[in-house]
Amino acid sequence: LVFVSGTAVSAKCVAWDSNRDLARLQVTAASVTPGENPEDIIFPAVTLAEEAPELGAGLVCIGHLGSEDLEAIEAGVEIGYDVLHLSTGSFCGYAGGQDLQDNSEIGALQHDCWTYWGHSGALLLENKTGKLFGLHSSWDDETGMRRGIALEAIKAFSEGRV
């Protein structure tokens, strides 16, 4: 993994939930500059929201999209976006009748931030608070609505609830 700062790390998976489509990684090694103590490295973190925002609340999606245009007719066409991409949109609620804990096919959270191939796992932050309340996972082919993993699933996974 490479952070925006350029720090490269090795990590191992210490927890995984295929139903929620979530994993927890533990950093096992990090690149350091000469004279830097690896134990002094501070990794960026985000605060988890207490509850989902109101319907229509402004969002920021921070993701790492793929570099290749997977919709181009010829292979290898570069997409031309920066490695780290920010987009804005709104929280559009949850898909009716879908279990918020089940993200095995498509997430229940709905948003309209622009995303592209490779954005899976992108942070969904409430614009007003800057707190994490979801992770982008996919989009609905039928409606075009972007989808994600709900805060409730992230909290349950973080707390070790099955």
Short mmCIF file of C-alpha atoms in Angstrom, two decimals:
data_model
loop_
_atom_site.label_atom_id
_atom_site.label_comp_id
_atom_site.label_asym_id
_atom_site.label_seq_id
_atom_site.Cartn_x
_atom_site.Cartn_y
_atom_site.Cartn_z
CA LEU A 1 0.00 0.00 0.00
CA VAL A 2 1.16 3.54 -0.69
CA PHE A 3 -0.13 6.55 1.25
CA VAL A 4 -0.58 10.00 -0.31
CA SER A 5 2.57 11.09 1.52
CA GLY A 6 4.50 8.49 -0.49
CA THR A 7 5.06 6.21 2.50
CA ALA A 8 4.90 2.61 1.30
CA VAL A 9 3.80 -0.09 3.71
CA SER A 10 3.39 -3.83 3.80
CA ALA A 11 0.28 -5.11 5.53
CA LYS A 12 -1.41 -8.37 6.37
CA CYS A 13 -5.11 -9.09 6.63
CA VAL A 14 -6.09 -9.72 10.26
CA ALA A 15 -9.89 -9.79 9.84
CA TRP A 16 -12.20 -10.29 6.88
CA ASP A 17 -15.96 -10.44 6.44
CA SER A 18 -17.10 -11.51 2.98
CA ASN A 19 -20.76 -10.72 3.71
CA ARG A 20 -20.02 -7.13 4.69
CA ASP A 21 -17.20 -6.88 2.11
CA LEU A 22 -14.82 -5.46 4.73
CA ALA A 23 -11.28 -6.29 5.83
CA ARG A 24 -8.92 -5.02 8.52
CA LEU A 25 -5.24 -4.73 7.67
CA GLN A 26 -2.32 -4.52 10.05
CA VAL A 27 0.77 -2.63 8.89
CA THR A 28 3.78 -4.92 9.22
CA ALA A 29 6.52 -2.74 7.68
CA ALA A 30 6.87 0.82 6.41
CA SER A 31 9.38 2.64 4.23
CA VAL A 32 11.36 5.32 6.03
CA THR A 33 13.73 8.03 4.92
CA PRO A 34 17.33 7.91 6.19
CA GLY A 35 17.45 8.94 9.85
CA GLU A 36 13.70 8.46 10.36
CA ASN A 37 12.56 6.12 13.12
CA PRO A 38 9.82 3.73 11.86
CA GLU A 39 8.11 3.95 15.26
CA ASP A 40 7.63 7.72 14.77
CA ILE A 41 5.50 7.32 11.63
CA ILE A 42 1.96 8.54 12.12
CA PHE A 43 -0.53 7.10 9.67
CA PRO A 44 -3.52 9.19 8.61
CA ALA A 45 -6.84 8.25 10.16
CA VAL A 46 -10.44 9.33 9.88
CA THR A 47 -13.10 9.50 12.60
CA LEU A 48 -16.11 7.22 12.27
CA ALA A 49 -19.46 9.03 12.32
CA GLU A 50 -21.87 8.35 15.16
CA GLU A 51 -24.83 8.06 12.77
CA ALA A 52 -25.65 8.34 9.11
CA PRO A 53 -26.22 11.87 7.80
CA GLU A 54 -29.61 13.23 6.83
CA LEU A 55 -30.96 12.36 3.40
CA GLY A 56 -29.47 14.76 0.86
CA ALA A 57 -26.46 15.66 3.04
CA GLY A 58 -23.36 16.70 1.13
CA LEU A 59 -20.62 14.09 0.72
CA VAL A 60 -17.00 13.92 -0.29
CA CYS A 61 -15.71 10.70 -1.86
CA ILE A 62 -11.94 10.17 -1.64
CA GLY A 63 -10.74 7.33 -3.80
CA HIS A 64 -8.00 5.81 -5.90
CA LEU A 65 -9.35 5.00 -9.33
CA GLY A 66 -7.68 2.83 -11.90
CA SER A 67 -5.36 4.47 -14.44
CA GLU A 68 -6.77 2.71 -17.51
CA ASP A 69 -10.04 3.55 -19.28
CA LEU A 70 -11.85 0.21 -19.06
CA GLU A 71 -14.69 1.49 -21.26
CA ALA A 72 -12.45 2.49 -24.19
CA ILE A 73 -12.61 0.44 -27.38
CA GLU A 74 -8.85 -0.07 -27.48
CA ALA A 75 -6.87 -1.38 -24.51
CA GLY A 76 -4.29 0.68 -22.65
CA VAL A 77 -5.95 4.10 -22.99
CA GLU A 78 -4.97 6.19 -19.96
CA ILE A 79 -7.82 7.82 -18.06
CA GLY A 80 -5.83 10.97 -17.22
CA TYR A 81 -7.02 11.53 -13.65
CA ASP A 82 -4.75 11.96 -10.64
CA VAL A 83 -4.08 8.85 -8.58
CA LEU A 84 -6.07 10.32 -5.68
CA HIS A 85 -9.48 11.61 -6.74
CA LEU A 86 -12.00 13.67 -4.77
CA SER A 87 -15.59 14.04 -5.88
CA THR A 88 -18.66 15.49 -4.23
CA GLY A 89 -22.28 14.42 -4.15
CA SER A 90 -25.14 13.61 -1.82
CA PHE A 91 -26.32 10.85 0.48
CA CYS A 92 -29.33 9.29 -1.27
CA GLY A 93 -30.49 6.93 1.50
CA TYR A 94 -30.54 3.14 1.53
CA ALA A 95 -31.91 0.69 -1.02
CA GLY A 96 -35.34 -0.47 0.09
CA GLY A 97 -35.57 -3.96 1.53
CA GLN A 98 -31.81 -4.55 1.59
CA ASP A 99 -29.99 -5.70 4.74
CA LEU A 100 -27.46 -3.00 5.69
CA GLN A 101 -25.07 -5.75 6.85
CA ASP A 102 -25.14 -7.60 3.50
CA ASN A 103 -22.78 -6.13 0.93
CA SER A 104 -21.87 -9.41 -0.75
CA GLU A 105 -23.50 -8.37 -4.04
CA ILE A 106 -24.05 -4.60 -3.91
CA GLY A 107 -24.05 -2.23 -0.96
CA ALA A 108 -27.28 -0.83 0.49
CA LEU A 109 -25.97 2.74 0.88
CA GLN A 110 -26.84 5.00 -2.07
CA HIS A 111 -24.90 8.11 -3.11
CA ASP A 112 -24.28 10.14 -6.24
CA CYS A 113 -20.58 11.04 -5.95
CA TRP A 114 -18.72 10.44 -9.21
CA THR A 115 -16.76 7.19 -9.11
CA TYR A 116 -14.97 5.01 -11.64
CA TRP A 117 -13.33 1.57 -11.86
CA GLY A 118 -10.97 1.16 -8.92
CA HIS A 119 -12.94 3.38 -6.54
CA SER A 120 -14.14 0.38 -4.51
CA GLY A 121 -13.30 1.05 -0.88
CA ALA A 122 -13.22 4.84 -1.37
CA LEU A 123 -14.09 6.85 1.73
CA LEU A 124 -17.51 8.50 1.90
CA LEU A 125 -17.24 11.45 4.27
CA GLU A 126 -20.03 13.73 5.39
CA ASN A 127 -19.09 17.16 4.07
CA LYS A 128 -20.38 18.95 7.19
CA THR A 129 -18.38 16.93 9.75
CA GLY A 130 -15.61 15.25 7.75
CA LYS A 131 -16.49 11.96 9.43
CA LEU A 132 -16.57 8.57 7.69
CA PHE A 133 -20.03 7.12 7.30
CA GLY A 134 -19.59 4.71 4.40
CA LEU A 135 -17.33 3.14 1.79
CA HIS A 136 -18.05 3.15 -1.93
CA SER A 137 -18.45 -0.35 -3.36
CA SER A 138 -20.15 -0.34 -6.76
CA TRP A 139 -23.00 1.06 -8.78
CA ASP A 140 -26.41 -0.18 -9.73
CA ASP A 141 -26.48 -0.99 -13.46
CA GLU A 142 -30.25 -0.48 -13.59
CA THR A 143 -30.43 2.95 -11.94
CA GLY A 144 -26.88 4.30 -12.27
CA MET A 145 -26.94 5.01 -8.52
CA ARG A 146 -23.59 4.64 -6.79
CA ARG A 147 -23.66 2.16 -3.92
CA GLY A 148 -21.67 1.64 -0.76
CA ILE A 149 -21.19 -0.12 2.55
CA ALA A 150 -23.29 1.46 5.29
CA LEU A 151 -22.00 2.90 8.55
CA GLU A 152 -23.92 0.24 10.48
CA ALA A 153 -21.94 -2.53 8.76
CA ILE A 154 -18.62 -0.75 9.34
CA LYS A 155 -19.41 -0.26 13.05
CA ALA A 156 -20.50 -3.88 13.52
CA PHE A 157 -17.31 -5.10 11.81
CA SER A 158 -15.13 -2.73 13.89
CA GLU A 159 -16.73 -3.98 17.09
CA GLY A 160 -16.27 -7.61 16.06
CA ARG A 161 -20.00 -8.33 15.83
CA VAL A 162 -20.98 -11.20 13.54
#
